[in-house]
Short mmCIF file of C-alpha atoms in Angstrom, two decimals:
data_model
loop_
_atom_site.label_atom_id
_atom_site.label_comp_id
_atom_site.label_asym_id
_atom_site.label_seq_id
_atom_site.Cartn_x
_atom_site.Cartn_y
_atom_site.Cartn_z
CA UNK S 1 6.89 14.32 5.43
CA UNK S 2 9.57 17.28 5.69
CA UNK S 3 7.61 18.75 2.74
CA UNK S 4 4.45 19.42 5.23
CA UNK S 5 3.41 22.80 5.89
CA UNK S 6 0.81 24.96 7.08
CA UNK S 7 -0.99 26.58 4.61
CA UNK S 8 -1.50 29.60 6.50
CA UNK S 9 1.51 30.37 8.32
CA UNK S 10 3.55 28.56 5.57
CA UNK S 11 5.67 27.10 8.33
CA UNK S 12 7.50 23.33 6.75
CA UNK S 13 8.38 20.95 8.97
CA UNK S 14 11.82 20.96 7.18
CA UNK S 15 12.46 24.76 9.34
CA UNK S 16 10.55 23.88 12.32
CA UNK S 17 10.83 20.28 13.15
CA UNK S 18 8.35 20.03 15.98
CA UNK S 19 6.05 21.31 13.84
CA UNK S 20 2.40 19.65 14.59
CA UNK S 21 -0.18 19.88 11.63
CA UNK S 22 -3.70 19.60 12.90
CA UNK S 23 -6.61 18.37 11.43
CA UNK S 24 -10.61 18.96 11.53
CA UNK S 25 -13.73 17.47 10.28
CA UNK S 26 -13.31 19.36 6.73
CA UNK S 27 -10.06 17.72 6.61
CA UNK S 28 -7.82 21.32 5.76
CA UNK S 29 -4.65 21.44 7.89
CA UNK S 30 -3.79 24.09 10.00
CA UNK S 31 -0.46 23.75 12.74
CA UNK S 32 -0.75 23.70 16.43
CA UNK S 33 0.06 27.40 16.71
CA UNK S 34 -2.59 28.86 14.12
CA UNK S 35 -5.11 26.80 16.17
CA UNK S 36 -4.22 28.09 19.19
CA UNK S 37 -4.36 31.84 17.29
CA UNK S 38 -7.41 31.43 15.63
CA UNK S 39 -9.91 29.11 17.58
CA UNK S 40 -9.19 31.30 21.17
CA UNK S 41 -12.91 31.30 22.16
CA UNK S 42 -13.49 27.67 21.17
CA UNK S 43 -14.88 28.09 18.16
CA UNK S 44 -14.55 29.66 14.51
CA UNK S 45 -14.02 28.88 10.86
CA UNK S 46 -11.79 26.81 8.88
CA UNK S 47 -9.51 30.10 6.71
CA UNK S 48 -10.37 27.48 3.59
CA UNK S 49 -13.85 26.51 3.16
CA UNK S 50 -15.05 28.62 5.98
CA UNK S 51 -16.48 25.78 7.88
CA UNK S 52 -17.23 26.15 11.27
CA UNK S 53 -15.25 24.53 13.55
CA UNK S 54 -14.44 23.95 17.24
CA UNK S 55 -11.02 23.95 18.85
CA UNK S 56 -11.69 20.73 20.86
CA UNK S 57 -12.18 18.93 18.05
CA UNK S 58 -8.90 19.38 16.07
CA UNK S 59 -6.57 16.23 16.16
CA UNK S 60 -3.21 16.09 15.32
CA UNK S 61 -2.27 15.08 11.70
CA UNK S 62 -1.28 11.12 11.16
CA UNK S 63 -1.05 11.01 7.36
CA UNK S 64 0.63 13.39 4.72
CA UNK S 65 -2.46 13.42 3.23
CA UNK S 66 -5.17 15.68 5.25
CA UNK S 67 -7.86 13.73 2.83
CA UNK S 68 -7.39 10.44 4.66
CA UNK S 69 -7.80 12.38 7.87
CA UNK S 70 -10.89 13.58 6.49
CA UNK S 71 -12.53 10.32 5.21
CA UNK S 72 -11.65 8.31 8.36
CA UNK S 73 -13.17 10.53 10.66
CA UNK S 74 -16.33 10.99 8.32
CA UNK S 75 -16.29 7.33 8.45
CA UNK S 76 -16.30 6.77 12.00
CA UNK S 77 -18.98 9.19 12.40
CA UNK S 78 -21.44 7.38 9.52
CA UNK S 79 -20.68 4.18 11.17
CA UNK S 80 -21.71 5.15 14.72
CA UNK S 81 -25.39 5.43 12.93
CA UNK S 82 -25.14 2.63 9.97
CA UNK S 83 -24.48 0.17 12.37
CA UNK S 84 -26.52 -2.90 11.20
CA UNK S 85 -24.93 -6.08 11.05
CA UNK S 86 -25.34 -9.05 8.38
CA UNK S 87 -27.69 -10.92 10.59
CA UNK S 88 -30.65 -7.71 10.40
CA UNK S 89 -30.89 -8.61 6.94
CA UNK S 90 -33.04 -11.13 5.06
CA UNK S 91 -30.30 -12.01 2.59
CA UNK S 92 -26.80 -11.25 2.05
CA UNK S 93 -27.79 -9.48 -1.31
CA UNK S 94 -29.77 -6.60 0.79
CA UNK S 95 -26.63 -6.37 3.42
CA UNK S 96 -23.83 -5.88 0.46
CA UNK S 97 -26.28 -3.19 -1.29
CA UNK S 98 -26.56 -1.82 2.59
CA UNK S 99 -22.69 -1.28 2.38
CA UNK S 100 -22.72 -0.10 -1.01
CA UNK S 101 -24.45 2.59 0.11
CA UNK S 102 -22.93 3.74 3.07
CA UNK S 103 -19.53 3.84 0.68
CA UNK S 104 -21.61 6.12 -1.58
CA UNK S 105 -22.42 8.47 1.45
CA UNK S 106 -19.02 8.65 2.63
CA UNK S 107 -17.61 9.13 -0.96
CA UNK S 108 -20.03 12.03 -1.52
CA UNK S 109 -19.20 13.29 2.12
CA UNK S 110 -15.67 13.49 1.44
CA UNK S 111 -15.55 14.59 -1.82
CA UNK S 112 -18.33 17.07 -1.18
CA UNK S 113 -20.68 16.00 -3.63
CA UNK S 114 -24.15 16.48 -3.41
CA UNK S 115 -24.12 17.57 0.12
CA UNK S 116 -27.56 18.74 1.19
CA UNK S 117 -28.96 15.36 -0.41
CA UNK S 118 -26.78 13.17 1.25
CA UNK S 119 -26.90 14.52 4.58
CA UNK S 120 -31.40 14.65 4.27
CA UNK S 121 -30.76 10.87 3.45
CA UNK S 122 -28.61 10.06 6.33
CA UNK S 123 -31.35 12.20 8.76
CA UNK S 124 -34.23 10.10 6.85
CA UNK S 125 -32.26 7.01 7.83
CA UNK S 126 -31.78 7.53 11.22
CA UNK S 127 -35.59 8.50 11.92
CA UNK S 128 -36.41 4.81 10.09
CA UNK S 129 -33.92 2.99 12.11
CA UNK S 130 -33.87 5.26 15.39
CA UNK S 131 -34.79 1.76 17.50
CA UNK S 132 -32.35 -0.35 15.81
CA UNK S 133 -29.51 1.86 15.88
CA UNK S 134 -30.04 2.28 19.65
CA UNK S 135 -29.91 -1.10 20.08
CA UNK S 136 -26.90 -1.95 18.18
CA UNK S 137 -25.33 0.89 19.46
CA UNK S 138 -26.12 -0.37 23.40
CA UNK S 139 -24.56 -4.13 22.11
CA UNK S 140 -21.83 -2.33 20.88
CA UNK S 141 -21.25 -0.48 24.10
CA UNK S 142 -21.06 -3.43 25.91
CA UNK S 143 -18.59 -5.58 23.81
CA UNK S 144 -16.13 -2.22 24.25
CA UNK S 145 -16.78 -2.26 27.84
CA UNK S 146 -16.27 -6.10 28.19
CA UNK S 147 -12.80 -5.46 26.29
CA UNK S 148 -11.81 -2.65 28.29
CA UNK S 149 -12.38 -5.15 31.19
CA UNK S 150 -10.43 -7.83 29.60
CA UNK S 151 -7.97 -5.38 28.76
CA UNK S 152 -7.47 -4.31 32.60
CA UNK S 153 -7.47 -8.04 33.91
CA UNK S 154 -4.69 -8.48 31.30
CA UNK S 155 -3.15 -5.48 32.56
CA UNK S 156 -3.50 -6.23 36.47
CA UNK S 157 -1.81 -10.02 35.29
CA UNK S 158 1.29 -8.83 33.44
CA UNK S 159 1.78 -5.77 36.44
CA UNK S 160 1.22 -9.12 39.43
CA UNK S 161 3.97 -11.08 37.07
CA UNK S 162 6.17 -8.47 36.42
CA UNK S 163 6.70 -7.76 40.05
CA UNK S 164 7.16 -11.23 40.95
CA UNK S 165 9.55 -11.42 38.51
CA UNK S 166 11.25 -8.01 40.29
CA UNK S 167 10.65 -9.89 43.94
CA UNK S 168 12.54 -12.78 42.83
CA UNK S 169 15.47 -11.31 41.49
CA UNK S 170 15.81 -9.27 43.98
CA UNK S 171 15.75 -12.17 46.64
CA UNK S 172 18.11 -14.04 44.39
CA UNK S 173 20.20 -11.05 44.58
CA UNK S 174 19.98 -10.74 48.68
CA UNK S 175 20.98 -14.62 48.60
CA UNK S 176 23.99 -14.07 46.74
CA UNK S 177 25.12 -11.38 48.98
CA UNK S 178 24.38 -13.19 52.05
CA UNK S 179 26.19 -16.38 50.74
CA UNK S 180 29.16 -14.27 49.75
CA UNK S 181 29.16 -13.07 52.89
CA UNK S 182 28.95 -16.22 54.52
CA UNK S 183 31.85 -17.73 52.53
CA UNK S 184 33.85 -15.04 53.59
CA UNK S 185 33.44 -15.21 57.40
CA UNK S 186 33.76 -18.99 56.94
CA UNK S 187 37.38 -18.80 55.19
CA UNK S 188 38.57 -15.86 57.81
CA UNK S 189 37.33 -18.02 61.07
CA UNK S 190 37.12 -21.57 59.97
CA UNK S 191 40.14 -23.64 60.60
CA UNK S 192 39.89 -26.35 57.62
CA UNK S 193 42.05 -25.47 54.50
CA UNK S 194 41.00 -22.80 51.92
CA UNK S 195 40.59 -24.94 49.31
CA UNK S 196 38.16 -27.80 50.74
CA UNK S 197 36.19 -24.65 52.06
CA UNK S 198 35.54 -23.27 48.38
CA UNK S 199 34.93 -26.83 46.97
CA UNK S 200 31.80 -27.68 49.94
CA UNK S 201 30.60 -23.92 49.00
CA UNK S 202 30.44 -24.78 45.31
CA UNK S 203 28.47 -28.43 45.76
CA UNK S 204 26.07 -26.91 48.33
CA UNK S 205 25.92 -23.93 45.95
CA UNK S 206 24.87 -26.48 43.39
CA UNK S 207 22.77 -28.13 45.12
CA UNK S 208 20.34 -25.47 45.68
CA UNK S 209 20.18 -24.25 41.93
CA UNK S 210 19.13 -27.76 41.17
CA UNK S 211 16.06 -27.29 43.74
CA UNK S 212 15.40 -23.43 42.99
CA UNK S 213 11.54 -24.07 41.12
CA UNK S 214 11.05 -21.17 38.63
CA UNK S 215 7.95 -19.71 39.89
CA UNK S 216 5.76 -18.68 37.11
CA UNK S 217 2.54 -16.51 37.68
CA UNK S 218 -0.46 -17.79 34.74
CA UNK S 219 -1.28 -15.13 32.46
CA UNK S 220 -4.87 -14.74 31.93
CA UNK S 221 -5.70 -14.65 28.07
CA UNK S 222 -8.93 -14.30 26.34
CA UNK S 223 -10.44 -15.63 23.17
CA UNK S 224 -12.41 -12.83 20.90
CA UNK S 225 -16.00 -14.64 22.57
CA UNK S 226 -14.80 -13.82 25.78
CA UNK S 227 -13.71 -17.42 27.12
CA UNK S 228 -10.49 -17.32 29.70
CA UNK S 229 -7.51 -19.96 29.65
CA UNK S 230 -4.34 -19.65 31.47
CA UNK S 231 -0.98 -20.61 30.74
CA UNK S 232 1.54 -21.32 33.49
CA UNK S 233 1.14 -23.87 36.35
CA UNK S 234 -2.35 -24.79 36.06
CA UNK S 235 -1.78 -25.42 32.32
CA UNK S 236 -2.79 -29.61 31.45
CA UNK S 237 0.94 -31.54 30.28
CA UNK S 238 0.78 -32.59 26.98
CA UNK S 239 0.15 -36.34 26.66
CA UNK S 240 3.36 -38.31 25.62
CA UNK S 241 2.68 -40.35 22.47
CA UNK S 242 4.95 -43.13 21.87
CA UNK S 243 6.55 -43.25 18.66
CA UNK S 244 6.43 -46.42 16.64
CA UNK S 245 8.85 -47.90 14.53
CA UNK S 246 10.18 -45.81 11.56
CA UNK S 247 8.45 -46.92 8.13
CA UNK S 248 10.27 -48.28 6.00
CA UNK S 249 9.60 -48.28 1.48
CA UNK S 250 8.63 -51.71 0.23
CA UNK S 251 7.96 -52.26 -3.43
CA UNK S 252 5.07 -53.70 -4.78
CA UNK S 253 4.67 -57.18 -5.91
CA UNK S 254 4.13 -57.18 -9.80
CA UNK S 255 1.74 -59.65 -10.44
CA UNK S 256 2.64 -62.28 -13.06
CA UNK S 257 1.71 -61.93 -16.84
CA UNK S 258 0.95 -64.44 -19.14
CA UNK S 259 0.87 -61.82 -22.27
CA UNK S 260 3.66 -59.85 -24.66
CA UNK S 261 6.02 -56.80 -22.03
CA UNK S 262 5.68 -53.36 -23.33
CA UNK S 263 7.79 -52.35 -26.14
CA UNK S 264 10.68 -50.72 -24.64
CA UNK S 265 11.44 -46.49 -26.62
CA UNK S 266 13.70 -48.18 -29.08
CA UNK S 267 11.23 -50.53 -29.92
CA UNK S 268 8.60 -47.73 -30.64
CA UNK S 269 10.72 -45.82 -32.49
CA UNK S 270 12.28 -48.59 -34.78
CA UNK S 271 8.72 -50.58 -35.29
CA UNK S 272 6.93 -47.49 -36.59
CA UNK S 273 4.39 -47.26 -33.36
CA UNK S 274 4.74 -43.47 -34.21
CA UNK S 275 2.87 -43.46 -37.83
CA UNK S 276 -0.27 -42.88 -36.04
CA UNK S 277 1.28 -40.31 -33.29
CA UNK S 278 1.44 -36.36 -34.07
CA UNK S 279 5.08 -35.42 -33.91
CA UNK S 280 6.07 -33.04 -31.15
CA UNK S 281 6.82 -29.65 -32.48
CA UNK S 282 10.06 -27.25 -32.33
CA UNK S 283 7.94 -25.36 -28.83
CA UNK S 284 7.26 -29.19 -27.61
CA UNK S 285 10.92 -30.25 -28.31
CA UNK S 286 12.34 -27.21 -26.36
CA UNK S 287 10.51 -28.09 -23.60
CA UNK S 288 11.29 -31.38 -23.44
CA UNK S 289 8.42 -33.28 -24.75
CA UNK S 290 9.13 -36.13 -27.20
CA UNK S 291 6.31 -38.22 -29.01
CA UNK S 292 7.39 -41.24 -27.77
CA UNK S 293 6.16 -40.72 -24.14
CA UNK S 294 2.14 -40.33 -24.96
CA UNK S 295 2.65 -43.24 -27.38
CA UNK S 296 4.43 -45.42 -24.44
CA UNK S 297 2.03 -44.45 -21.95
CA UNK S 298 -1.04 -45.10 -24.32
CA UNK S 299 0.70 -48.74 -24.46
CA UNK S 300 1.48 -49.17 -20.77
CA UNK S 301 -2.34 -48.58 -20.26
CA UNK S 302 -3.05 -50.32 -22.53
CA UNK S 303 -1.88 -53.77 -21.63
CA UNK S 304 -1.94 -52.80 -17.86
CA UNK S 305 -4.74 -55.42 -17.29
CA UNK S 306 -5.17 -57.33 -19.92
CA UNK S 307 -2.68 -60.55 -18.92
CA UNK S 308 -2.62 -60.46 -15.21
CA UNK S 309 -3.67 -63.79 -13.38
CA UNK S 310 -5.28 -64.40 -10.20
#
């Protein structure tokens, strides 16, 4: 994106790399610094297309292309209104042409075709569906505001662990120091040899890693319909399935046969079973296929049943 620049000022991001290109609702880039320039009083018009615009509602640019700025906020703004859902619809074949059409209105919004047409349409819609759009747009409301509040709780959680984690370290820290300590008054005052001193510190050191419990704060997480599970100490153990013994490849019996074996390939080859069998040709041969293995499977099946005994 070192190519970017502002079409007024003609500033590239190549000579100024903080450059910031800004975007409005007619999509046309201008940088932070023209904005500032031309939009002092709030308000004015876009140096392109001579739209007017307002200064509070220029964005900064996330794509190289100022048309994708354009579309996605046209789309946001369509969607706040065309906000039906599959289940306001008799059949599934009225709620795809539904979305058809709001693609057509954002096409011809972006591209600026037919303009005064499309926008009467999207005014005659929202007089037809003034109740329904209020409604969805209330349910709407509060599924956001039930995230936001899963979203905090979640927050609050990971902030409560992460300072436990801090308090604990830091404790584990303090105990070091005070155990250093300890081992040092204990080797200048005690009277027992050096070494048996260091050797009791290490066992009892031991001893209290091995009953140190990891303390583990559960981490509230939600599912997309709002239902709560935890995971740390309140979490259910997995049941313990026992394992039973390995299994182990046995053949099956081949039941006797009272009637003639199948002709082994030599057999079919030298007793002219392949008269009535289309050769394979060059493409067949190159990939391996010979004539004899349909004819010796057509044979096989053939006297699969016919001589077994009960």
């Amino acid at each position: 994106m070192d190519d970017q620049a502002c079409p007024r000022c003609k500033t590239t991001k190549y000579r100024n790399p903080s450059l910031k290109l800004m975007v409005n609702v007619c999509g046309h880039a201008l940088c932070e610094s023209c904005v500032e320039l031309l939009f002092l009083k709030g308000s004015g018009s876009c140096p392109d297309c001579n739209v007017p615009l307002r200064r509070s509602n220029f964005r900064v640019q996330l794509f190289e292309d100022s048309m994708v700025e354009k579309e996605i906020d046209i789309r946001k703004r369509i969607l706040k209104d065309f906000n039906k859902k599959e289940e306001d619809f008799a059949t599934l074949r009225d709620y795809n042409d539904y979305l058809e059409d709001i693609e057509s209105i954002i096409f011809n919004l972006v591209n600026n075709i037919d303009i005064i047409n499309t926008n009467k349409k999207i005014d005659q819609y929202k007089k037809d569906n003034k109740e329904l759009i209020m409604k969805n747009k209330a349910k709407i409301g509060r599924e956001e505001l039930e995230l936001e509040e899963i979203l905090e709780i979640e927050k609050q959680m990971e902030d409560l662990r992460r300072t436990e984690v801090l308090r604990i370290d830091q404790e584990a820290k303090k105990q070091k120091i005070r155990e250093k300590e300890a081992l040092i008054d204990e080797l200048m005052f005690a009277d027992g040899d050096a070494k048996d001193i260091l050797n009791t510190f290490s066992q009892s050191l031991a001893n209290k890693q091995e009953e140190i419990v990891p303390v583990s704060v559960p981490k509230v997480t939600h599912f997309s319909s709002g239902v709560k599970f935890t995971r740390g100490s309140g979490q259910q153990p997995l049941p313990i399935i026992e394992e039973g013994p390995l299994y182990k490849y046995e053949p099956l019996a081949i039941p006797d046969r009272c009637g003639p074996d199948t002709p082994s390939i030599k057999e079919i080859i030298s007793k002219g079973y392949l008269q009535h069998v289309r050769a394979e040709n060059e493409t067949e041969k190159a990939g391996g296929y010979k004539s004899t293995l349909p004819c010796l499977r057509a044979l096989q099946d053939a006297l699969a049943g016919l001589y077994h005994t009960s």
